[in-house]
C-alpha positions as semicolon CSV with decimal commas, in nm:
position;residue;x (nm);y (nm);z (nm)
1;L;14,571;2,274;20,610
2;L;14,849;2,451;20,387
3;I;14,570;2,622;20,240
4;M;14,419;2,728;20,541
5;F;14,741;2,787;20,733
6;P;14,990;2,926;20,500
7;L;15,346;2,894;20,622
8;K;15,531;3,217;20,727
9;P;15,843;3,335;20,486
10;T;16,161;3,241;20,639
11;F;16,409;3,407;20,386
12;K;16,591;3,727;20,548
13;S;16,789;3,960;20,336
14;Y;17,109;4,109;20,477
15;L;17,161;4,362;20,211
16;L;17,047;4,701;20,246
17;P;16,783;4,869;20,043
18;V;16,890;5,071;19,731
19;Q;16,869;5,441;19,833
20;T;16,737;5,670;19,579
21;D;16,909;5,997;19,560
22;L;16,625;6,259;19,501
23;K;16,861;6,556;19,466
24;K;17,004;6,403;19,141
25;T;16,655;6,367;19,007
26;P;16,454;6,664;19,118
27;Q;16,090;6,703;19,022
28;P;16,041;6,982;18,820
29;P;15,819;7,268;18,993
30;I;15,456;7,281;18,843
31;K;15,380;7,630;18,742
32;K;15,075;7,818;18,842
33;L;14,862;7,922;18,590
34;E;14,798;8,279;18,662
35;A;14,726;8,592;18,449
36;K;14,968;8,865;18,387
37;L;14,775;9,204;18,528
38;L;14,839;9,552;18,412
39;P;14,832;9,815;18,674
40;G;14,491;9,880;18,786
41;E;14,365;9,530;18,676
42;I;14,204;9,263;18,900
43;V;14,072;8,896;18,873
44;V;13,696;8,904;18,853
45;N;13,635;8,518;18,821
46;E;13,833;8,228;18,714
47;V;13,769;7,855;18,627
48;S;14,035;7,561;18,600
49;F;14,025;7,263;18,380
50;V;13,873;7,452;18,085
51;R;13,941;7,318;17,717
52;K;13,987;7,555;17,428
53;C;13,875;7,446;17,095
54;I;14,126;7,466;16,835
55;G;14,048;7,227;16,566
56;A;13,738;7,287;16,346
57;D;13,635;6,933;16,330
58;S;13,732;6,768;16,618
59;S;13,882;6,803;16,961
60;H;14,221;6,699;16,849
61;G;14,475;6,982;16,939
62;D;14,241;7,116;17,196
63;L;14,442;7,300;17,492
64;W;14,360;7,286;17,842
65;G;14,405;7,556;18,102
66;K;14,243;7,822;18,322
67;L;13,992;8,070;18,214
68;I;14,031;8,417;18,369
69;C;13,798;8,703;18,356
70;T;13,954;9,047;18,477
71;N;13,828;9,389;18,456
72;F;14,003;9,429;18,144
73;K;14,029;9,099;17,910
74;V;13,935;8,739;17,896
75;S;14,231;8,519;17,949
76;F;14,315;8,192;17,862
77;I;14,632;8,038;18,042
78;T;14,788;7,716;17,956
79;H;15,091;7,534;17,961
80;D;15,035;7,371;17,616
81;A;15,172;7,508;17,263
82;L;14,952;7,564;17,000
83;P;14,967;7,280;16,734
84;K;15,157;7,403;16,419
85;Q;15,257;7,724;16,564
86;R;15,271;8,018;16,313
87;F;15,414;8,362;16,367
88;Q;15,183;8,609;16,529
89;V;15,277;8,954;16,634
90;A;15,278;8,982;16,978
91;N;15,119;9,264;17,192
92;R;15,264;9,409;17,482
93;L;14,940;9,450;17,670
94;L;14,768;9,096;17,591
95;G;14,889;8,735;17,582
96;E;14,848;8,504;17,297
97;H;14,507;8,388;17,416
98;D;14,379;8,696;17,569
99;V;14,085;8,921;17,434
100;P;14,020;9,273;17,565
101;L;13,678;9,253;17,709
102;A;13,603;9,551;17,478
103;C;13,646;9,343;17,166
104;V;13,365;9,087;17,291
105;E;13,064;9,158;17,085
106;Q;12,855;8,875;17,203
107;V;12,864;8,607;17,478
108;V;12,678;8,276;17,406
109;T;12,629;7,974;17,663
110;V;12,528;7,634;17,571
111;N;12,437;7,338;17,777
112;D;12,455;7,023;17,603
113;A;12,267;6,818;17,829
114;K;11,943;7,035;17,827
115;G;11,999;7,127;17,463
116;K;11,979;7,500;17,541
117;Q;12,173;7,803;17,420
118;K;12,132;8,166;17,540
119;V;12,296;8,486;17,456
120;L;12,419;8,670;17,755
121;C;12,384;9,029;17,822
122;S;12,515;9,237;18,087
123;N;12,309;9,194;18,439
124;Q;12,130;8,874;18,301
125;K;12,073;8,540;18,470
126;L;12,189;8,212;18,353
127;K;11,955;7,954;18,459
128;F;12,159;7,660;18,338
129;N;12,519;7,533;18,424
130;P;12,721;7,604;18,077
131;T;12,896;7,329;17,908
132;E;13,035;7,581;17,646
133;L;13,120;7,927;17,617
134;I;13,141;8,086;17,270
135;L;13,294;8,463;17,231
136;Y;13,195;8,642;16,896
137;C;13,451;8,928;16,887
138;K;13,433;9,223;16,709
139;D;13,745;9,171;16,506
140;F;13,586;8,863;16,342
141;R;13,703;8,613;16,573
142;I;13,496;8,326;16,713
143;I;13,681;8,158;17,007
144;R;13,515;7,875;17,197
145;F;13,565;7,685;17,552
146;R;13,441;7,376;17,683
147;F;13,363;7,324;18,042
148;D;13,319;6,924;18,052
149;E;13,582;6,891;18,338
150;A;13,517;7,221;18,503
151;G;13,338;7,311;18,826
152;P;12,977;7,408;18,706
153;Q;12,924;7,689;18,941
154;S;13,257;7,823;18,874
155;A;13,205;7,808;18,488
156;K;12,866;7,988;18,558
157;K;13,032;8,256;18,732
158;V;13,300;8,324;18,468
159;C;13,035;8,337;18,188
160;L;12,831;8,602;18,358
161;A;13,135;8,802;18,457
162;I;13,244;8,806;18,081
163;A;12,884;8,916;17,970
164;H;12,887;9,172;18,269
165;Y;13,211;9,349;18,219
166;S;13,219;9,332;17,823
167;H;12,904;9,587;17,840
168;P;12,979;9,860;18,088
169;A;12,693;10,096;18,170
170;D;12,921;10,402;18,231
171;P;13,210;10,520;18,047
172;Q;13,404;10,534;18,398
173;L;13,375;10,169;18,420
174;L;13,611;10,125;18,107
175;F;13,936;9,970;18,207
176;G;14,151;10,283;18,083
177;F;14,054;10,488;18,400
178;E;14,181;10,231;18,653
179;Y;14,496;10,198;18,436
180;V;14,569;10,532;18,405
181;G;14,503;10,608;18,766
182;K;14,738;10,340;18,874
183;Q;14,997;10,373;18,598
184;N;15,039;10,742;18,586
185;Y;14,972;10,905;18,907
186;G;15,123;10,862;19,249
187;S;14,961;10,945;19,566
188;L;15,048;11,307;19,572
189;G;14,919;11,371;19,230
190;E;15,278;11,333;19,038
191;R;15,296;11,175;18,720
192;V;15,452;10,832;18,731
193;N;15,579;10,651;18,406
194;G;15,295;10,803;18,217
195;V;15,278;10,936;17,844
196;D;15,254;11,292;17,832
197;P;15,075;11,340;17,517
198;G;15,283;11,562;17,253
199;G;15,576;11,527;17,471
200;G;15,752;11,214;17,350
201;L;15,556;11,208;17,031
202;Q;15,675;11,338;16,695
203;M;15,325;11,429;16,576
204;P;15,064;11,654;16,690
205;L;14,757;11,575;16,902
206;F;14,591;11,941;16,804
207;D;14,489;11,995;17,181
208;R;14,681;12,322;17,185
209;P;14,690;12,632;16,981
210;S;15,066;12,577;16,899
211;E;14,997;12,266;16,688
212;W;14,709;12,421;16,504
213;D;14,951;12,729;16,405
214;R;15,204;12,478;16,284
215;E;14,956;12,325;16,058
216;I;14,837;12,661;15,942
217;K;15,210;12,752;15,818
218;R;15,272;12,387;15,672
219;T;14,988;12,458;15,429
220;G;15,030;12,811;15,371
221;A;14,695;12,934;15,502
222;A;14,792;13,265;15,594
223;E;14,426;13,395;15,606
224;W;14,330;13,154;15,864
225;R;14,347;13,165;16,246
226;V;14,334;12,979;16,566
227;C;14,018;13,036;16,753
228;S;13,982;12,967;17,122
229;I;13,595;13,057;17,186
230;N;13,530;12,705;17,320
231;E;13,807;12,694;17,550
232;G;13,656;12,488;17,837
233;Y;13,410;12,365;17,604
234;V;13,169;12,672;17,681
235;V;13,042;12,682;17,318
236;S;13,007;12,340;17,186
237;S;13,043;11,995;17,370
238;S;13,139;11,806;17,074
239;L;13,405;12,067;16,923
240;P;13,759;12,081;17,029
241;E;13,883;12,356;17,254
242;Y;14,098;12,494;16,987
243;F;14,012;12,520;16,595
244;V;14,093;12,731;16,278
245;V;13,858;12,986;16,116
246;P;13,894;13,265;15,874
247;V;14,074;13,568;15,972
248;S;13,778;13,785;15,860
249;L;13,536;13,618;16,108
250;A;13,579;13,776;16,447
251;D;13,502;13,587;16,783
252;Q;13,195;13,800;16,854
253;D;13,050;13,713;16,489
254;L;13,111;13,340;16,573
255;K;12,937;13,351;16,914
256;Q;12,633;13,516;16,715
257;Y;12,614;13,246;16,441
258;L;12,671;12,911;16,659
259;C;12,320;12,891;16,764
260;F;12,202;12,852;16,432
261;F;12,412;12,533;16,371
262;T;12,322;12,193;16,459
263;A;12,488;12,127;16,816
264;H;12,671;12,461;16,777
265;R;12,892;12,302;16,550
266;I;13,015;12,612;16,359
267;P;13,234;12,548;16,039
268;L;13,578;12,427;16,074
269;W;13,889;12,461;15,871
270;C;14,036;12,129;15,749
271;W;14,309;12,173;15,503
272;N;14,466;12,445;15,235
273;H;14,546;12,363;14,890
274;P;14,883;12,541;14,764
275;N;14,661;12,749;14,549
276;G;14,479;12,889;14,814
277;S;14,156;12,673;14,829
278;A;14,039;12,566;15,150
279;L;13,865;12,231;15,257
280;V;13,597;12,336;15,537
281;R;13,351;12,113;15,706
282;M;13,034;12,224;15,902
283;A;12,707;12,109;16,054
284;S;12,372;12,176;15,891
285;I;12,190;12,493;15,965
286;S;11,904;12,421;16,194
287;D;11,696;12,741;16,151
288;P;11,582;12,773;15,786
289;L;11,494;13,146;15,821
290;Q;11,879;13,185;15,860
291;Q;11,993;12,959;15,612
292;R;12,079;13,204;15,326
293;K;12,225;13,484;15,543
294;L;12,457;13,261;15,714
295;D;12,540;13,079;15,405
296;Q;12,651;13,406;15,252
297;R;12,861;13,539;15,541
298;I;13,041;13,191;15,616
299;C;13,124;13,165;15,217
300;S;13,181;13,552;15,195
301;A;13,471;13,500;15,493
302;I;13,609;13,193;15,303
303;T;13,610;13,353;14,972
304;K;13,822;13,656;15,162
305;S;14,064;13,400;15,262
306;H;14,156;13,289;14,924
307;P;14,430;13,470;14,740
308;Q;14,228;13,487;14,427
309;R;13,893;13,541;14,599
310;S;13,760;13,240;14,433
311;D;13,405;13,067;14,467
312;V;13,302;12,878;14,747
313;L;13,128;12,537;14,668
314;K;12,880;12,355;14,944
315;S;12,862;11,959;14,889
316;D;12,575;11,811;15,099
317;L;12,685;11,472;15,223
318;D;12,339;11,364;15,360
319;K;12,225;11,390;14,990
320;N;12,506;11,261;14,799
321;L;12,620;10,944;15,052
322;P;12,484;10,644;15,198
323;N;12,363;10,708;15,527
324;I;12,507;10,527;15,857
325;Q;12,223;10,303;15,891
326;D;12,298;10,158;15,537
327;I;12,652;10,153;15,590
328;Q;12,608;9,959;15,911
329;A;12,375;9,697;15,779
330;A;12,622;9,661;15,493
331;F;12,916;9,588;15,739
332;V;12,712;9,337;15,946
333;K;12,625;9,125;15,642
334;V;12,988;9,142;15,502
335;R;13,101;9,027;15,845
336;Q;12,885;8,724;15,836
337;I;12,953;8,660;15,469
338;C;13,362;8,657;15,539
339;V;13,320;8,430;15,849
340;I;13,037;8,207;15,764
341;G;13,008;8,233;15,383
342;F;13,362;8,147;15,282
343;W;13,349;7,828;15,449
344;D;12,981;7,735;15,389
345;E;12,922;7,842;15,052
346;S;13,061;7,807;14,686
347;E;13,277;8,082;14,518
348;E;12,979;8,179;14,305
349;K;12,732;8,218;14,573
350;W;12,992;8,391;14,801
351;L;13,067;8,642;14,535
352;S;12,715;8,693;14,499
353;S;12,675;8,736;14,863
354;M;12,949;8,991;14,871
355;E;12,791;9,195;14,594
356;S;12,453;9,224;14,747
357;S;12,575;9,349;15,068
358;R;12,661;9,649;14,906
359;W;12,964;9,722;15,088
360;L;13,201;9,750;14,784
361;E;12,950;9,989;14,671
362;Y;12,936;10,209;14,956
363;V;13,317;10,214;14,962
364;R;13,306;10,311;14,581
365;S;13,072;10,612;14,628
366;F;13,282;10,754;14,917
367;L;13,591;10,726;14,698
368;K;13,393;10,888;14,382
369;H;13,253;11,170;14,612
370;S;13,599;11,240;14,724
371;A;13,755;11,248;14,373
372;E;13,501;11,505;14,272
373;V;13,597;11,743;14,559
374;V;13,943;11,713;14,468
375;Y;13,856;11,818;14,130
376;L;13,710;12,139;14,276
377;L;14,006;12,230;14,494
378;E;14,270;12,123;14,231
379;G;14,119;12,180;13,886
380;K;13,890;12,452;13,961
381;H;14,071;12,638;14,247
382;V;13,761;12,703;14,462
383;S;13,699;12,621;14,843
384;V;13,478;12,361;14,937
385;I;13,240;12,335;15,221
386;L;13,139;11,971;15,328
387;Q;12,795;11,986;15,503
388;E;12,655;11,724;15,707
389;E;12,358;11,718;15,959
390;E;12,607;11,700;16,269
391;D;12,936;11,702;16,098
392;R;13,052;11,379;16,284
393;D;13,051;11,079;16,056
394;L;13,047;11,145;15,680
395;S;13,247;11,442;15,702
396;C;13,530;11,249;15,862
397;V;13,553;11,012;15,591
398;V;13,547;11,258;15,297
399;S;13,767;11,532;15,457
400;S;14,035;11,243;15,523
401;L;14,013;11,071;15,189
402;V;14,027;11,451;15,006
403;Q;14,374;11,507;15,203
404;L;14,506;11,185;15,137
405;M;14,447;11,193;14,771
406;L;14,589;11,557;14,759
407;D;14,856;11,603;15,027
408;P;15,157;11,339;15,035
409;H;15,235;11,465;15,392
410;F;14,929;11,247;15,501
411;R;15,032;10,930;15,320
412;S;15,351;10,930;15,557
413;L;15,306;10,730;15,883
414;T;15,341;11,027;16,103
415;G;15,121;11,270;15,884
416;F;14,849;10,971;15,841
417;Q;14,824;10,964;16,230
418;S;14,774;11,327;16,254
419;L;14,518;11,326;15,985
420;V;14,315;11,069;16,216
421;Q;14,373;11,283;16,521
422;K;14,269;11,588;16,336
423;E;13,977;11,490;16,129
424;W;13,827;11,197;16,360
425;V;13,934;11,227;16,709
426;M;13,917;11,602;16,769
427;A;13,642;11,665;16,544
428;G;13,439;11,460;16,743
429;H;13,350;11,135;16,582
430;R;13,130;10,917;16,825
431;F;13,371;10,621;16,886
432;L;13,194;10,536;17,216
433;D;12,854;10,537;17,053
434;R;12,925;10,367;16,696
435;C;13,152;10,136;16,859
436;N;13,336;10,167;16,507
437;H;13,069;10,004;16,299
438;L;13,167;10,269;16,047
439;K;13,508;10,126;15,924
440;K;13,735;10,342;15,768
441;N;13,853;10,104;15,508
442;N;13,835;10,334;15,219
443;K;14,193;10,445;15,249
444;E;14,290;10,063;15,233
445;E;14,156;10,087;14,869
446;I;14,381;10,385;14,751
447;I;14,672;10,180;14,911
448;N;14,609;9,898;14,700
449;Q;14,616;10,093;14,405
450;Y;14,932;10,332;14,485
451;P;15,116;10,115;14,742
452;A;15,439;10,319;14,689
453;A;15,277;10,656;14,781
454;F;15,205;10,540;15,139
455;E;15,508;10,473;15,413
456;F;15,254;10,241;15,618
457;T;15,124;9,915;15,537
458;E;14,799;9,716;15,567
459;T;14,920;9,545;15,877
460;Y;14,956;9,906;16,061
461;L;14,589;9,977;15,940
462;T;14,479;9,640;16,076
463;V;14,688;9,700;16,407
464;L;14,515;10,050;16,445
465;S;14,169;9,908;16,384
466;D;14,242;9,660;16,651
467;S;14,363;9,901;16,896
468;M;14,004;10,032;16,891
469;W;13,917;9,746;17,135
470;I;14,200;9,815;17,388
471;P;14,054;10,066;17,635
472;V;14,381;10,177;17,766
473;F;14,414;10,469;17,491
474;S;14,190;10,773;17,481
475;T;14,218;10,791;17,115
476;F;13,887;10,576;17,035
477;L;13,748;10,578;17,355
478;F;13,545;10,879;17,389
479;N;13,271;11,073;17,169
480;C;13,461;11,392;17,202
481;S;13,759;11,560;17,401
482;Q;13,456;11,706;17,658
483;Q;13,343;11,366;17,748
484;R;13,721;11,262;17,807
485;T;13,750;11,551;18,020
486;E;13,452;11,552;18,227
487;N;13,468;11,188;18,270
488;S;13,837;11,171;18,367
489;M;13,783;11,461;18,619
490;D;13,476;11,280;18,783
491;F;13,665;10,962;18,837
492;A;13,981;11,121;18,970
493;K;13,746;11,301;19,219
494;S;13,554;10,970;19,284
495;K;13,917;10,780;19,353
496;C;14,057;11,065;19,547
497;I;14,325;11,121;19,266
498;P;14,467;11,485;19,268
499;L;14,526;11,625;18,933
500;G;14,742;11,921;19,035
501;E;14,744;12,157;18,756
502;E;14,621;11,921;18,516
503;K;14,240;11,956;18,402
504;A;14,198;11,575;18,372
505;L;14,345;11,230;18,346
506;R;14,634;11,229;18,108
507;F;14,553;10,912;17,912
508;P;14,815;10,786;17,658
509;P;14,729;10,787;17,278
510;V;14,737;10,487;17,079
511;W;14,991;10,664;16,858
512;D;15,285;10,571;17,090
513;W;15,313;10,199;16,954
514;S;15,600;10,142;17,209
515;Q;15,337;10,054;17,463
516;Q;15,191;9,784;17,255
517;F;15,465;9,664;17,027
518;T;15,867;9,618;17,010
519;S;16,070;9,801;16,791
520;K;16,097;9,480;16,575
521;D;15,742;9,432;16,564
522;Q;15,685;9,811;16,485
523;A;15,889;9,749;16,179
524;L;15,583;9,569;16,021
525;F;15,416;9,898;15,994
526;N;15,692;10,031;15,710
527;N;15,633;9,995;15,363
528;P;15,949;9,902;15,163
529;M;15,818;10,058;14,850
530;Y;15,758;10,371;14,984
531;V;15,919;10,672;14,787
532;G;15,820;10,984;14,999
533;K;15,966;11,333;15,080
534;G;16,334;11,265;15,176
535;A;16,352;10,921;15,053
536;T;16,676;10,831;14,958
537;C;16,835;10,719;14,585
538;V;17,143;10,652;14,447
539;Q;17,264;10,808;14,123
540;N;17,607;10,760;13,978
541;G;17,739;10,673;14,318
542;T;17,580;10,978;14,484
543;V;17,324;10,932;14,766
544;K;17,028;11,198;14,693
545;S;16,691;11,274;14,820
546;F;16,367;11,290;14,643
547;R;16,214;11,648;14,726
548;R;15,904;11,770;14,656
549;T;15,844;12,140;14,494
550;K;15,541;12,339;14,431
551;K;15,585;12,264;14,066
552;N;15,552;11,905;14,058
553;Y;15,301;11,904;14,369
554;S;15,045;11,747;14,103
555;S;15,044;11,635;13,752
556;T;14,724;11,782;13,689
557;L;14,572;12,086;13,498
558;R;14,639;12,395;13,670
559;G;14,364;12,609;13,565
560;M;14,038;12,644;13,387
561;P;13,896;12,871;13,131
562;S;13,703;13,179;13,312
563;S;13,403;13,108;13,117
564;L;13,379;12,740;13,267
565;R;13,376;12,907;13,606
566;N;13,054;12,854;13,814
567;I;12,934;12,583;13,568
568;L;12,868;12,340;13,841
569;M;12,689;12,612;14,052
570;D;12,317;12,614;14,109
571;G;12,092;12,895;14,209
572;H;12,169;12,828;14,580
573;D;12,529;12,818;14,565
574;S;12,565;12,478;14,630
575;L;12,736;12,198;14,438
576;T;12,511;11,947;14,265
577;L;12,712;11,621;14,304
578;T;12,473;11,325;14,227
579;R;12,564;10,974;14,297
580;R;12,533;10,833;13,931
581;N;12,630;10,991;13,615
582;S;12,883;11,250;13,759
583;L;13,200;11,052;13,656
584;V;13,085;10,783;13,408
585;P;13,253;10,873;13,106
586;W;13,594;10,894;13,337
587;L;13,516;10,536;13,465
588;K;13,503;10,391;13,076
589;P;13,824;10,206;13,036
590;D;13,869;10,336;12,698
591;F;13,861;10,705;12,641
592;S;13,869;10,672;12,270
593;Q;13,482;10,575;12,289
594;I;13,346;10,863;12,462
595;R;13,061;11,005;12,333
596;E;13,077;11,276;12,069
597;V;12,922;11,549;12,298
598;V;13,129;11,852;12,422
599;E;13,381;11,719;12,717
600;S;13,266;11,871;13,047
601;P;13,561;12,030;13,269
602;T;13,517;11,746;13,515
603;E;13,588;11,481;13,244
604;R;13,873;11,677;13,093
605;F;14,020;11,721;13,418
606;F;14,019;11,324;13,495
607;R;14,111;11,231;13,154
608;D;14,422;11,470;13,167
609;W;14,538;11,308;13,495
610;V;14,466;10,947;13,369
611;S;14,674;10,994;13,081
612;R;14,993;11,103;13,274
613;P;15,224;10,873;13,500
614;A;15,119;10,889;13,866
615;D;15,297;11,148;14,057
616;L;15,336;10,957;14,417
617;Q;15,425;11,277;14,551
618;G;15,143;11,477;14,408
619;M;14,762;11,428;14,363
620;L;14,635;11,056;14,363
621;I;14,290;10,957;14,225
622;P;14,158;10,607;14,312
623;Q;14,034;10,404;14,020
624;L;13,675;10,336;14,055
625;L;13,580;10,042;13,827
626;P;13,452;9,726;14,002
627;S;13,764;9,555;13,904
628;H;13,964;9,807;14,086
629;L;13,786;9,771;14,405
630;A;13,874;9,471;14,640
631;L;13,773;9,352;14,991
632;W;14,033;9,435;15,247
633;R;14,135;9,070;15,282
634;L;14,384;9,105;15,588
635;Y;14,121;9,260;15,792
636;F;13,806;9,079;15,710
637;L;13,964;8,718;15,631
638;R;14,288;8,699;15,836
639;W;14,105;8,450;16,066
640;V;13,943;8,211;15,839
641;P;14,158;7,895;15,766
642;E;14,016;7,837;15,438
643;A;14,116;8,187;15,331
644;S;14,466;8,147;15,453
645;I;14,727;8,068;15,172
646;P;15,073;7,916;15,322
647;K;15,369;8,092;15,171
648;G;15,133;8,292;14,952
649;G;14,963;8,604;14,917
650;S;15,087;8,944;14,920
651;V;15,327;8,892;15,205
652;T;15,564;8,691;14,970
653;A;15,601;9,020;14,770
654;Y;15,654;9,228;15,108
655;H;15,893;8,997;15,208
656;K;16,117;9,005;14,940
657;L;16,079;9,394;14,884
658;S;16,172;9,438;15,267
659;Q;16,508;9,217;15,211
660;L;16,576;9,446;14,890
661;A;16,495;9,782;15,074
662;D;16,713;9,646;15,370
663;E;16,982;9,594;15,130
664;V;16,957;9,918;14,975
665;E;17,001;10,084;15,312
666;M;17,283;9,863;15,380
667;L;17,465;9,975;15,042
668;Q;17,375;10,352;15,090
669;S;17,531;10,343;15,462
670;Q;17,850;10,193;15,323
671;L;17,873;10,448;15,038
672;R;17,831;10,749;15,294
673;Q;18,124;10,558;15,486
674;Y;18,351;10,511;15,191
675;K;18,308;10,892;15,087
676;G;18,371;11,037;15,414
677;A;18,665;10,795;15,488
678;T;19,029;10,812;15,431
679;P;19,258;10,524;15,285
680;A;19,383;10,456;15,627
681;S;19,021;10,448;15,778
682;T;18,856;10,274;15,495
683;P;18,576;10,037;15,639
684;T;18,625;9,655;15,587
685;S;18,309;9,576;15,622
686;N;18,179;9,283;15,381
687;P;17,918;9,404;15,155
688;S;17,721;9,086;15,191
689;T;17,687;9,135;15,578
690;P;17,335;9,165;15,678
691;S;17,221;9,507;15,767
692;S;17,203;9,626;16,139
693;D;16,908;9,619;16,381
694;H;16,873;9,974;16,325
695;S;16,692;9,911;15,956
696;R;16,342;10,021;15,926
697;M;16,263;9,661;15,765
698;Y;16,116;9,366;15,942
699;F;16,287;9,144;15,698
700;K;16,654;9,188;15,676
701;A;16,879;9,146;15,398
702;V;17,056;8,782;15,368
703;S;17,401;8,700;15,291
704;T;17,495;8,640;14,903
705;H;17,599;8,303;15,002
706;E;17,261;8,219;15,188
707;P;16,959;8,108;14,981
708;S;16,680;8,329;14,989
709;S;16,368;8,130;15,046
710;T;15,999;8,229;15,171
711;P;16,007;8,134;15,552
712;E;15,753;7,852;15,649
713;Y;15,570;8,051;15,878
714;L;15,448;8,303;15,608
715;S;15,112;8,291;15,480
716;S;14,846;8,537;15,351
717;S;14,712;8,596;15,713
718;F;15,059;8,709;15,827
719;P;15,126;8,845;16,082
720;F;14,821;8,695;16,228
721;S;14,732;8,349;16,266
722;P;14,382;8,161;16,230
723;V;14,486;7,893;16,467
724;G;14,265;7,886;16,762
725;N;14,087;8,229;16,647
726;M;13,819;8,058;16,440
727;C;13,640;7,766;16,574
728;R;13,319;7,684;16,369
729;R;13,214;7,332;16,502
730;S;12,866;7,249;16,510
731;I;12,652;7,329;16,825
732;L;12,420;7,036;16,961
733;G;12,464;6,883;16,592
734;T;12,357;7,193;16,424
735;P;12,589;7,353;16,168
736;L;12,740;7,700;16,308
737;S;12,594;7,881;15,998
738;K;12,240;7,796;16,076
739;F;12,290;7,862;16,447
740;L;12,453;8,188;16,342
741;N;12,169;8,290;16,113
742;G;11,898;8,194;16,373
743;A;12,073;8,369;16,646
744;K;12,110;8,709;16,461
745;I;12,475;8,698;16,581
746;W;12,659;9,036;16,529
747;L;12,376;9,250;16,532
748;S;12,330;9,546;16,762
749;T;12,339;9,478;17,139
750;E;11,991;9,640;17,151
751;T;11,833;9,421;16,911
752;L;11,956;9,123;17,129
753;A;11,912;9,295;17,467
754;N;11,590;9,073;17,559
755;E;11,647;8,780;17,319
756;A;11,743;8,430;17,445
757;L;11,818;8,155;17,200
C-alpha cells in the first residue's frame, strides 16, 4: 500500500529562499560576429558555424566562426585566438583572417559523403552541398574551411558567391569603383576624404607635364622635351598623355611616324646618363618597308640629343630574352614547388625541381642583359633603344633594372616608387590582363647582393606585391591610364556621380601607405644599412652627410678608345646581344685564368668594375654566377611552416641592425643638441634612454642595462605568419600534392574554365 499510495511530505520550511544578486554577476554580452565594412562594401552571403582549418595534420587548434563574402573580400570572423599567435603586420583595410577577392586564384569545393570535388568558376552551378571549401590564393596561401555544422544551403551560396565575385566579368565590377565613389565623392560631386594623387605624396605620378619636366632637369636631359600630342589619348590608348621625346622631333613628325609603330607606341624617353647617353624604349615597326627609314630618323634625333653626338644602339628584347609565356610557365612551376615540393619532397629533389623550372635562369638572363645595356650607357657613352613588339612587358623589366643599376636615386624608397610608376604604370603594362604573373623579382636579387645601397627592404617589396590584390588603388588595377579614365567616367555616369572639373574618378595610389599601415608598421620598409644621399655619419664628433658628386657617380671606366667605337654594331645599326657567351669570361670567378686572346671592351669594362670596391652611390652590377642568385625566400616561402625558422633567418640581423641604427640616430640627435646648447641649457637626457617614436627603425634601441635578445615572435617569415595560411591536409584520404597535380591548380583560369574534378 505504501508503494502504491506514497505519503505526502509534511515538512514545511519557514526560511525565505536565497536571493541571487544578478546585478553583481552580470552575464557578459555576446558580441555579434560581423565583418568590418569599408565605404561601398556590402555583404553578399554569409554562413555561420564554420570551422577554419589551422593545423596541418589534425583539427586541433581549428577556429570556429562565421564566413562572410562581401563585394571586396572573404572574411572569417571569430572570437577565438590563433594558437601560438605570432606577429603579423596589420593591414588597415583587411582583418586578420580576410582575403581580398582579387587575391583568390581558384575556389575548390569538396563533398565528403559523395566523394566529389569541383573547381568553381564564375556563374557555374554546384550540384552538391559542400562540406569543405579550399581557397588557393595568388600570394601562395592555401586556406580551408569546413562546413560540418553549417547549414548546407548557406554554405553552397557562400561558395558560389566567392567564385562569382572573385572573377568579375567587367572592370567596373571591381570593388575599387564602389569604394572611390562612396569614399571620395559627395552627392554634389565634391571630393570628400579622398587622396589627391600628387597632392599629399612626395613623389611624382607622371600624369602631368610639370613632373616630367622635373625628371628631365634632375637627369640633365637638356635636349629632350615633354610632348603632349596624346592628350586625351587621341594618338595611342596605351601611352600616357604626356611623355618625353627629343627636342629635334616636332609634333607633326611624330604624328606622321606613329601609324608605323605597333599600337602607335612611338619611342619613349626613360632616363639620361650624366654623360649624355639616353635610355629609350619603343614598340616594333609594323611596316617592313618603313623600317630602315624610321630607324634612321629616330636614331638621328636621339644622336642630336647627345652632347658628343654619340651613336645609338638598338637592343631587340624579343630575340634576346625569354618570352612571356615561358616566364609565366616557370612562375607556375616555382609556385607549386614552393608550396607542395618543400613539404612533400627531399632536399635534393626540391633543388632539382627548382632548377628544372628555369625560374632563376630567366631571372639571370634579365639581369645579364640589363648589365650589358649598362655597359653601353656607362662604358661606351652611347644611347640605347630597347625594342619590344608592343613595348609593354620586357621593356618594363629591363628599363627598370638598368636605372636601378645606374641611378642611386631609384634605390631610395621614393625614387623606387617613382620608377615603378614611370616604367610600369604610366608606360602601360597590362596589369589587368597579366594578373601580375610576370613577377618583378629581379630587383630583389640586386638587393641581396648590395643591401646597403637600397633604402627599402624585402618586406616592402613583398607588401608592394601583395597590394596588387587590393582593388582599391588604381596603380596596379588597369592596363593603362586611358582604361582607368574611360571606365571611371562610365561608372560615374551610371551611378550619377558628378565629377565637376575632373576627367574621371580619382583613385588613391598605392604609394600612400598610410591607407594600409600605421606609421609604426611602415618603419618595416626602412633598411637600417642604407647609406644614401644625405645619410648622416659622425666624424670626430661632427655630424656630416654623404653627398654624391659627378666625380664619384661611378667607379667604372670613363671612356673607350675611338678605335673600339662601333665594335658591337652590325650592318643594321642594331646591337648583337646573344643570350650565350656575351659575358662568359666576366662570370668566371678567377680572372687570372681568362683565355689568352685579346680582351674585348665589354670584358675589360666589367673586369675593371669588379676589381674595385663597390660604390653604393654609383653604378651597381649584379653578380650572375648561379651561386650568387637565390630564391626570394620571404615572398615564396613565407606561408610554408616547414620553411619557417624560429628566431632565425635574415630577420635576426635586421633586428640587431635596426637597434644599432636607432641608437646611432639617438646619439646624433643628442650631439646636435649638445653642440647648440649653452652650459645652462645643456640637455640632461640619459644616453642610454631609448630613442623616440620618430625613429625610422621598427626595432628601437634598448637600454644598456637591459639584455638585448631576439624576440620570441621573430622567425624567417617575419612579418608574416604561416599559421592558418597554409593548410595542406589530405582531401578525401588523398594527399594534397596528388590532388593538386591532378587538379592542375594555379594554371590559367581559361584552362580550368570548363574543367570539373
